[in-house]
Tab-separated table of C-alpha atoms in Angstrom:
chain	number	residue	atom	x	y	z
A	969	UNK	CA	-26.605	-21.219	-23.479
A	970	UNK	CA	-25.932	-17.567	-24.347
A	971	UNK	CA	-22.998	-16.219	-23.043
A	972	UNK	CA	-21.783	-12.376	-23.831
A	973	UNK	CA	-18.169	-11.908	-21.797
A	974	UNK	CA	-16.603	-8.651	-21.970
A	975	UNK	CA	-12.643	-7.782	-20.918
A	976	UNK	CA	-10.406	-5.204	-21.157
A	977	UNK	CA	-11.700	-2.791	-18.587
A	978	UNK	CA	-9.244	-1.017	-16.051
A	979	UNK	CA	-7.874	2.284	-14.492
A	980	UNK	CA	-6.908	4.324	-17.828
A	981	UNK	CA	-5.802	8.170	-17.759
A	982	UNK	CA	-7.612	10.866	-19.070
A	983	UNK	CA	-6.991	11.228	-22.965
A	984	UNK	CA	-5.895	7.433	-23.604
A	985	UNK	CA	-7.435	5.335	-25.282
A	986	UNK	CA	-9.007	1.520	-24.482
A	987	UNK	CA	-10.547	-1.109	-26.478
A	988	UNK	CA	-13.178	-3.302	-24.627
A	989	UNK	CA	-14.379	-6.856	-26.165
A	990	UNK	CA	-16.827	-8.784	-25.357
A	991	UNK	CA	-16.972	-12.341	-26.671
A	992	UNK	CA	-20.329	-14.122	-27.541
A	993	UNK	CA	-21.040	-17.699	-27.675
A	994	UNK	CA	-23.901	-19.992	-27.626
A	995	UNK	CA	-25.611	-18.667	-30.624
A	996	UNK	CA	-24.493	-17.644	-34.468
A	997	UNK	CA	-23.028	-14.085	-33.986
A	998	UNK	CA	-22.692	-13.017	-37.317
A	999	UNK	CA	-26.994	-13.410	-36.871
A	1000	UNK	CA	-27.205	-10.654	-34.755
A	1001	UNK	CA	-27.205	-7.031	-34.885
A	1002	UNK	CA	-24.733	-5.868	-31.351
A	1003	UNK	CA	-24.508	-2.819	-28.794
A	1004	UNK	CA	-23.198	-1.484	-26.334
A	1005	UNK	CA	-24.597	-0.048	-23.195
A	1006	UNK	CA	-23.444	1.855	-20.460
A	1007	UNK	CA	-24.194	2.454	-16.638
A	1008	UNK	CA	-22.270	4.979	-14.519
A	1009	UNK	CA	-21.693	4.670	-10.739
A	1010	UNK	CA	-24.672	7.233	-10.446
A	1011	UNK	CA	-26.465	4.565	-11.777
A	1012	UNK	CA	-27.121	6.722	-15.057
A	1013	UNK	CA	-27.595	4.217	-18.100
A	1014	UNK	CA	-26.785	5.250	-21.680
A	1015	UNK	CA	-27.012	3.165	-25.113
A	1016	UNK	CA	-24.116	3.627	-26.855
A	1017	UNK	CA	-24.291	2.798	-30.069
A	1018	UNK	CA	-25.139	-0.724	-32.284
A	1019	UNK	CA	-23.291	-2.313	-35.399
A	1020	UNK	CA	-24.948	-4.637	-37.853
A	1021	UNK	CA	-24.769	-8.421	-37.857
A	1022	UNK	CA	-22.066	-7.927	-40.677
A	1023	UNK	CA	-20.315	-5.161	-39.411
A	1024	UNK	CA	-21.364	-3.095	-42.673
A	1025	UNK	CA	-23.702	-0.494	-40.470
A	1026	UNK	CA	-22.774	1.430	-37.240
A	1027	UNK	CA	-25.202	3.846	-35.183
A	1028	UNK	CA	-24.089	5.690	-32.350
A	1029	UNK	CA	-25.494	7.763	-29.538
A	1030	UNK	CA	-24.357	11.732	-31.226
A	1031	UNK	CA	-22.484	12.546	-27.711
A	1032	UNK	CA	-20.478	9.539	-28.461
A	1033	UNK	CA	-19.470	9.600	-32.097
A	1034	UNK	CA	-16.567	11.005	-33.031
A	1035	UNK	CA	-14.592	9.124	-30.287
A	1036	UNK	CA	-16.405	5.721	-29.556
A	1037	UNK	CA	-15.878	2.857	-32.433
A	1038	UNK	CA	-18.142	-0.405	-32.438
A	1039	UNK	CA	-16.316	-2.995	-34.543
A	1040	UNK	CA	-16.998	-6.539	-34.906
A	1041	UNK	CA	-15.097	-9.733	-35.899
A	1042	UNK	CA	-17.348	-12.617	-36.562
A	1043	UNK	CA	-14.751	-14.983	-37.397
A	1044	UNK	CA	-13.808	-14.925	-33.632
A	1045	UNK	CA	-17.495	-14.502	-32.596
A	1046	UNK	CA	-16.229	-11.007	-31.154
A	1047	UNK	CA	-17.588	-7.333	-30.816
A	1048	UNK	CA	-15.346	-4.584	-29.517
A	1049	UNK	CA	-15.943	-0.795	-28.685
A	1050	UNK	CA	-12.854	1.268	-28.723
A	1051	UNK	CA	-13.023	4.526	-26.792
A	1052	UNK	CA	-10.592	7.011	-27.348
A	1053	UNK	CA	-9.447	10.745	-26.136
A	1054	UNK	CA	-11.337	9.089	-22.418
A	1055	UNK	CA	-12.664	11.593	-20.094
A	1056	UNK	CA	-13.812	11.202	-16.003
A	1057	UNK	CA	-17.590	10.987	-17.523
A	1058	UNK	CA	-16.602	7.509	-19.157
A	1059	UNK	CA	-15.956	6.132	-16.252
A	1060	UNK	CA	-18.930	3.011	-15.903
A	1061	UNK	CA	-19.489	-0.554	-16.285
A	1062	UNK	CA	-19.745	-0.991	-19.830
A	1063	UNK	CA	-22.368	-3.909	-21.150
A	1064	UNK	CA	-22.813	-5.884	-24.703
A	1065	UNK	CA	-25.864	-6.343	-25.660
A	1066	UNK	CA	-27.040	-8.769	-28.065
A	1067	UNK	CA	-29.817	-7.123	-30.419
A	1068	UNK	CA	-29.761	-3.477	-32.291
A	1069	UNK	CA	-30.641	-0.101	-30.053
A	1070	UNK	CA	-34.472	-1.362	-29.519
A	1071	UNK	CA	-32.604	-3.532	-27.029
A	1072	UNK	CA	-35.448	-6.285	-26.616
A	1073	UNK	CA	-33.566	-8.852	-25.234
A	1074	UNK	CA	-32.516	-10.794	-22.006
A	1075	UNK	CA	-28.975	-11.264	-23.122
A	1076	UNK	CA	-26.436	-9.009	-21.451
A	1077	UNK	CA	-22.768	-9.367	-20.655
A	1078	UNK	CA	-22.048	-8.864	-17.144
A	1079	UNK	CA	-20.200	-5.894	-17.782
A	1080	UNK	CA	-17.202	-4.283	-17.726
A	1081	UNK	CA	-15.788	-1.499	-15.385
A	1082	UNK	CA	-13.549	1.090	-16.704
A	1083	UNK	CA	-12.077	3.982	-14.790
A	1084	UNK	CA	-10.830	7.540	-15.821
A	1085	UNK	CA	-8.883	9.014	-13.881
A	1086	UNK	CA	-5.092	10.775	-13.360
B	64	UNK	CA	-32.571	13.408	-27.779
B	65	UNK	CA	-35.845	11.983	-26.302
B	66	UNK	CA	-35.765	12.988	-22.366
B	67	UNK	CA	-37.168	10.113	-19.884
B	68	UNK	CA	-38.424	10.813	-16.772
B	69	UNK	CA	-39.533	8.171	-14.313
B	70	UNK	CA	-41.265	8.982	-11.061
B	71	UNK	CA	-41.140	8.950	-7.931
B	72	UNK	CA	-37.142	7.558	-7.757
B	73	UNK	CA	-37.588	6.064	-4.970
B	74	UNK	CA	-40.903	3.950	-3.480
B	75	UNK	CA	-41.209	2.308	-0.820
B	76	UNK	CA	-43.934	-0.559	-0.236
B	77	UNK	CA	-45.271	-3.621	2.028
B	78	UNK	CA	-45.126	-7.025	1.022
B	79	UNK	CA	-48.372	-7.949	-1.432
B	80	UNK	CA	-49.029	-4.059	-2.285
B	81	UNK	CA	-49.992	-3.041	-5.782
B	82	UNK	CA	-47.260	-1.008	-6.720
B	83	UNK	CA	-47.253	1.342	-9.766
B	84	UNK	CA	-43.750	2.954	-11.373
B	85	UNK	CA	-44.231	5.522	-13.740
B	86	UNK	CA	-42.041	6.735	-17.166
B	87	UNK	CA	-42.875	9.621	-18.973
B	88	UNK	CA	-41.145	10.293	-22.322
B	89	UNK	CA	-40.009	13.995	-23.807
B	90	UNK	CA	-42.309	13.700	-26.934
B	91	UNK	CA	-44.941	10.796	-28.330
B	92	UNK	CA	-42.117	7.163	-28.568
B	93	UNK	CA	-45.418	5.340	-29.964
B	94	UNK	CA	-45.646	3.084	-27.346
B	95	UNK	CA	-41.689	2.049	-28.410
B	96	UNK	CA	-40.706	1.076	-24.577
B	97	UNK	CA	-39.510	-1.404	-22.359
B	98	UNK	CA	-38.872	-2.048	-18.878
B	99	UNK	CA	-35.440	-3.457	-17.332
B	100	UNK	CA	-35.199	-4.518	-13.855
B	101	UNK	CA	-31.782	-4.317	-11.988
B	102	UNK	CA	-30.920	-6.144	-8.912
B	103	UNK	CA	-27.307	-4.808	-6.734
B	104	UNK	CA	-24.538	-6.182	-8.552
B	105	UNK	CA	-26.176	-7.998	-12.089
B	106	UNK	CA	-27.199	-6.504	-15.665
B	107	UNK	CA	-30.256	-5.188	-16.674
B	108	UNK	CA	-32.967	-7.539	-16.842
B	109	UNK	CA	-35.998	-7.369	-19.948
B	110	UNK	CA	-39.250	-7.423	-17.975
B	111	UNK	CA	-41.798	-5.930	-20.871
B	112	UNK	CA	-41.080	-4.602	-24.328
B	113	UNK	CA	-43.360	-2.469	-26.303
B	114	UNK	CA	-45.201	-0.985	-23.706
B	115	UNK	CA	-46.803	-3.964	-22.683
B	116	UNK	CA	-45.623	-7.642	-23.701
B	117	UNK	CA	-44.110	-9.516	-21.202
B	118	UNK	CA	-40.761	-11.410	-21.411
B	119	UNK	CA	-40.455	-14.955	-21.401
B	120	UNK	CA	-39.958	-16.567	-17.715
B	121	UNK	CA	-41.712	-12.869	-15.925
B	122	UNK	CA	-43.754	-13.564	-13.543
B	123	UNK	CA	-47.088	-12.576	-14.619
B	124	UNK	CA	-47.964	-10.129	-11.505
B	125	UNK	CA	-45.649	-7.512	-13.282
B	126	UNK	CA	-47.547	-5.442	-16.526
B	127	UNK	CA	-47.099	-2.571	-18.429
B	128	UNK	CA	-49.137	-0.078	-20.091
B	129	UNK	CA	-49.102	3.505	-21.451
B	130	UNK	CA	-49.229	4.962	-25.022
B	131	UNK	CA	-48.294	8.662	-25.981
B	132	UNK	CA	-45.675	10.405	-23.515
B	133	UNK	CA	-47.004	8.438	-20.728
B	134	UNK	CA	-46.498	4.834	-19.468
B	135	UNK	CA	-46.635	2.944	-16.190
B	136	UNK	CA	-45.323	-0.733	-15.009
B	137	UNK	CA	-47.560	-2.292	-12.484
B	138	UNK	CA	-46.511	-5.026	-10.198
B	139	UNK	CA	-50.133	-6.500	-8.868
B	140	UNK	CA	-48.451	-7.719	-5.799
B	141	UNK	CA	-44.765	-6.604	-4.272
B	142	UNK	CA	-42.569	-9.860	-3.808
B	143	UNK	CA	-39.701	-9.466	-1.517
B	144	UNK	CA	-37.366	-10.772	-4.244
B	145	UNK	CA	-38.641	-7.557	-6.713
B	146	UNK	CA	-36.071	-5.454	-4.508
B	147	UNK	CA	-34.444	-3.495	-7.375
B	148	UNK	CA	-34.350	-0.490	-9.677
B	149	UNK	CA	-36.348	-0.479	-12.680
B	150	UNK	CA	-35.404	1.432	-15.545
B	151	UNK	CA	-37.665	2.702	-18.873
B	152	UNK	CA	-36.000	2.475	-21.960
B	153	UNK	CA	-37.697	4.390	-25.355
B	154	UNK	CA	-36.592	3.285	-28.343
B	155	UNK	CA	-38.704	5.145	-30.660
B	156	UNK	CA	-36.136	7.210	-31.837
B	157	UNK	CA	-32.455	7.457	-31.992
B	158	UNK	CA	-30.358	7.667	-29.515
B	159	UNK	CA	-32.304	5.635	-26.965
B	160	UNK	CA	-32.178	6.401	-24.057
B	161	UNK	CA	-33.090	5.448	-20.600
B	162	UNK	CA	-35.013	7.053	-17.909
B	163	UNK	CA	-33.157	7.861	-14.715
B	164	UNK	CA	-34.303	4.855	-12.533
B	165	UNK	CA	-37.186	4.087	-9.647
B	166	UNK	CA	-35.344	2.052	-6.691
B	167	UNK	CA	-37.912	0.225	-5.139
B	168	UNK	CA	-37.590	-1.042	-1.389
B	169	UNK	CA	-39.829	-2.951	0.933
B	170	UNK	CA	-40.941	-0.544	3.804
């Protein structure tokens, strides 16, 4: 059975950073192409960004790039998005994904909350 | 970015009604969308991709169709267990992005 678990969520202050993982099992992970979506309380979603099954390609929503990170470490069957210089707009449940950004697929982590705020 | 709007945001319907959701994209996504349904408290589920396949294990009173700027997901007869908001996705071009949501409730 497919099973995408992500951790690391919490209350953070504005400007820190956070790293999020979200360990996969019951399939090969180094197969599959990764992302990472995300949902605020608004209930606004937004794709983040995707890496490639071997970590060698990254792709990231433009609002997002220059401080989200999508890494991957397939030895330990383990994506991770690292969000830096946060802001009260990151505040959401953060999902993996397995699959690229066309996002045809029925296997989703049950997500992640993290909260920005002072 | 590709803008996605979804109409109405809110619909309310009886028990065995036809119910139509609609999703209309910024520019032409080439029929490049799919359908997620969300129930309180669980991830997005897959219900169609492109346009208008459905996923493995959907019931088969839920379709999709569309092509262009315009697209629609039809369920041919309202369960009480499709209580949820359904979300378009376009994927046609990067970033994709989602439409802002149709909550659907039984009247």
């Amino acid at each position: 059975e497919v099973q995408l678990v992500e951790s690391g969520g919490g209350l953070v202050q504005p400007g820190a950073s956070l790293k999020l993982s979200c360990v996969a099992s019951g399939f090969t992970f180094s197969d599959y192409w990764m992302s990472w979506v995300r949902q605020t309380p608004g209930k606004t979603m937004e794709w983040i960004g995707d890496i490639k099954y071997d970590g060698s390609y990254t792709n990231y929503a433009p609002s997002l790039k220059n401080r989200f990170t999508i890494s991957r470490d397939n030895a330990k069957s383990t994506l991770y998005l690292q969000m830096s210089n946060v802001r009260s707009e990151d505040t959401a449940t953060y999902y993996c994904t397995r699959g690229g950004m066309v996002l045809i697929t029925k296997h989703w982590g049950q997500g992640v909350m993290v909260t920005v705020s002072s | 970015d590709i803008q996605m709007t979804q109409s109405p945001s809110l619909l309310s319907a009886s028990v065995g009604d036809r119910v139509t959701l609609n999703c209309k994209a910024s520019q032409n996504i080439n029929k490049n969308l799919n359908w997620y349904q969300q129930k309180l408290g669980e991830a997005p589920k897959l219900l169609i991709y492109y346009t208008n396949n459905l996923q493995t294990g959907i019931p088969s009173r839920f379709s999709g169709s569309g092509s262009g700027t315009d697209y629609t997901l039809t369920i041919s007869s309202l369960q009480p267990e499709d209580v949820a908001t359904y979300y378009c996705y376009q994927y046609n071009s990067g970033p994709g992005t989602f439409g802002g949501g149709t909550k659907l409730e039984l009247k």
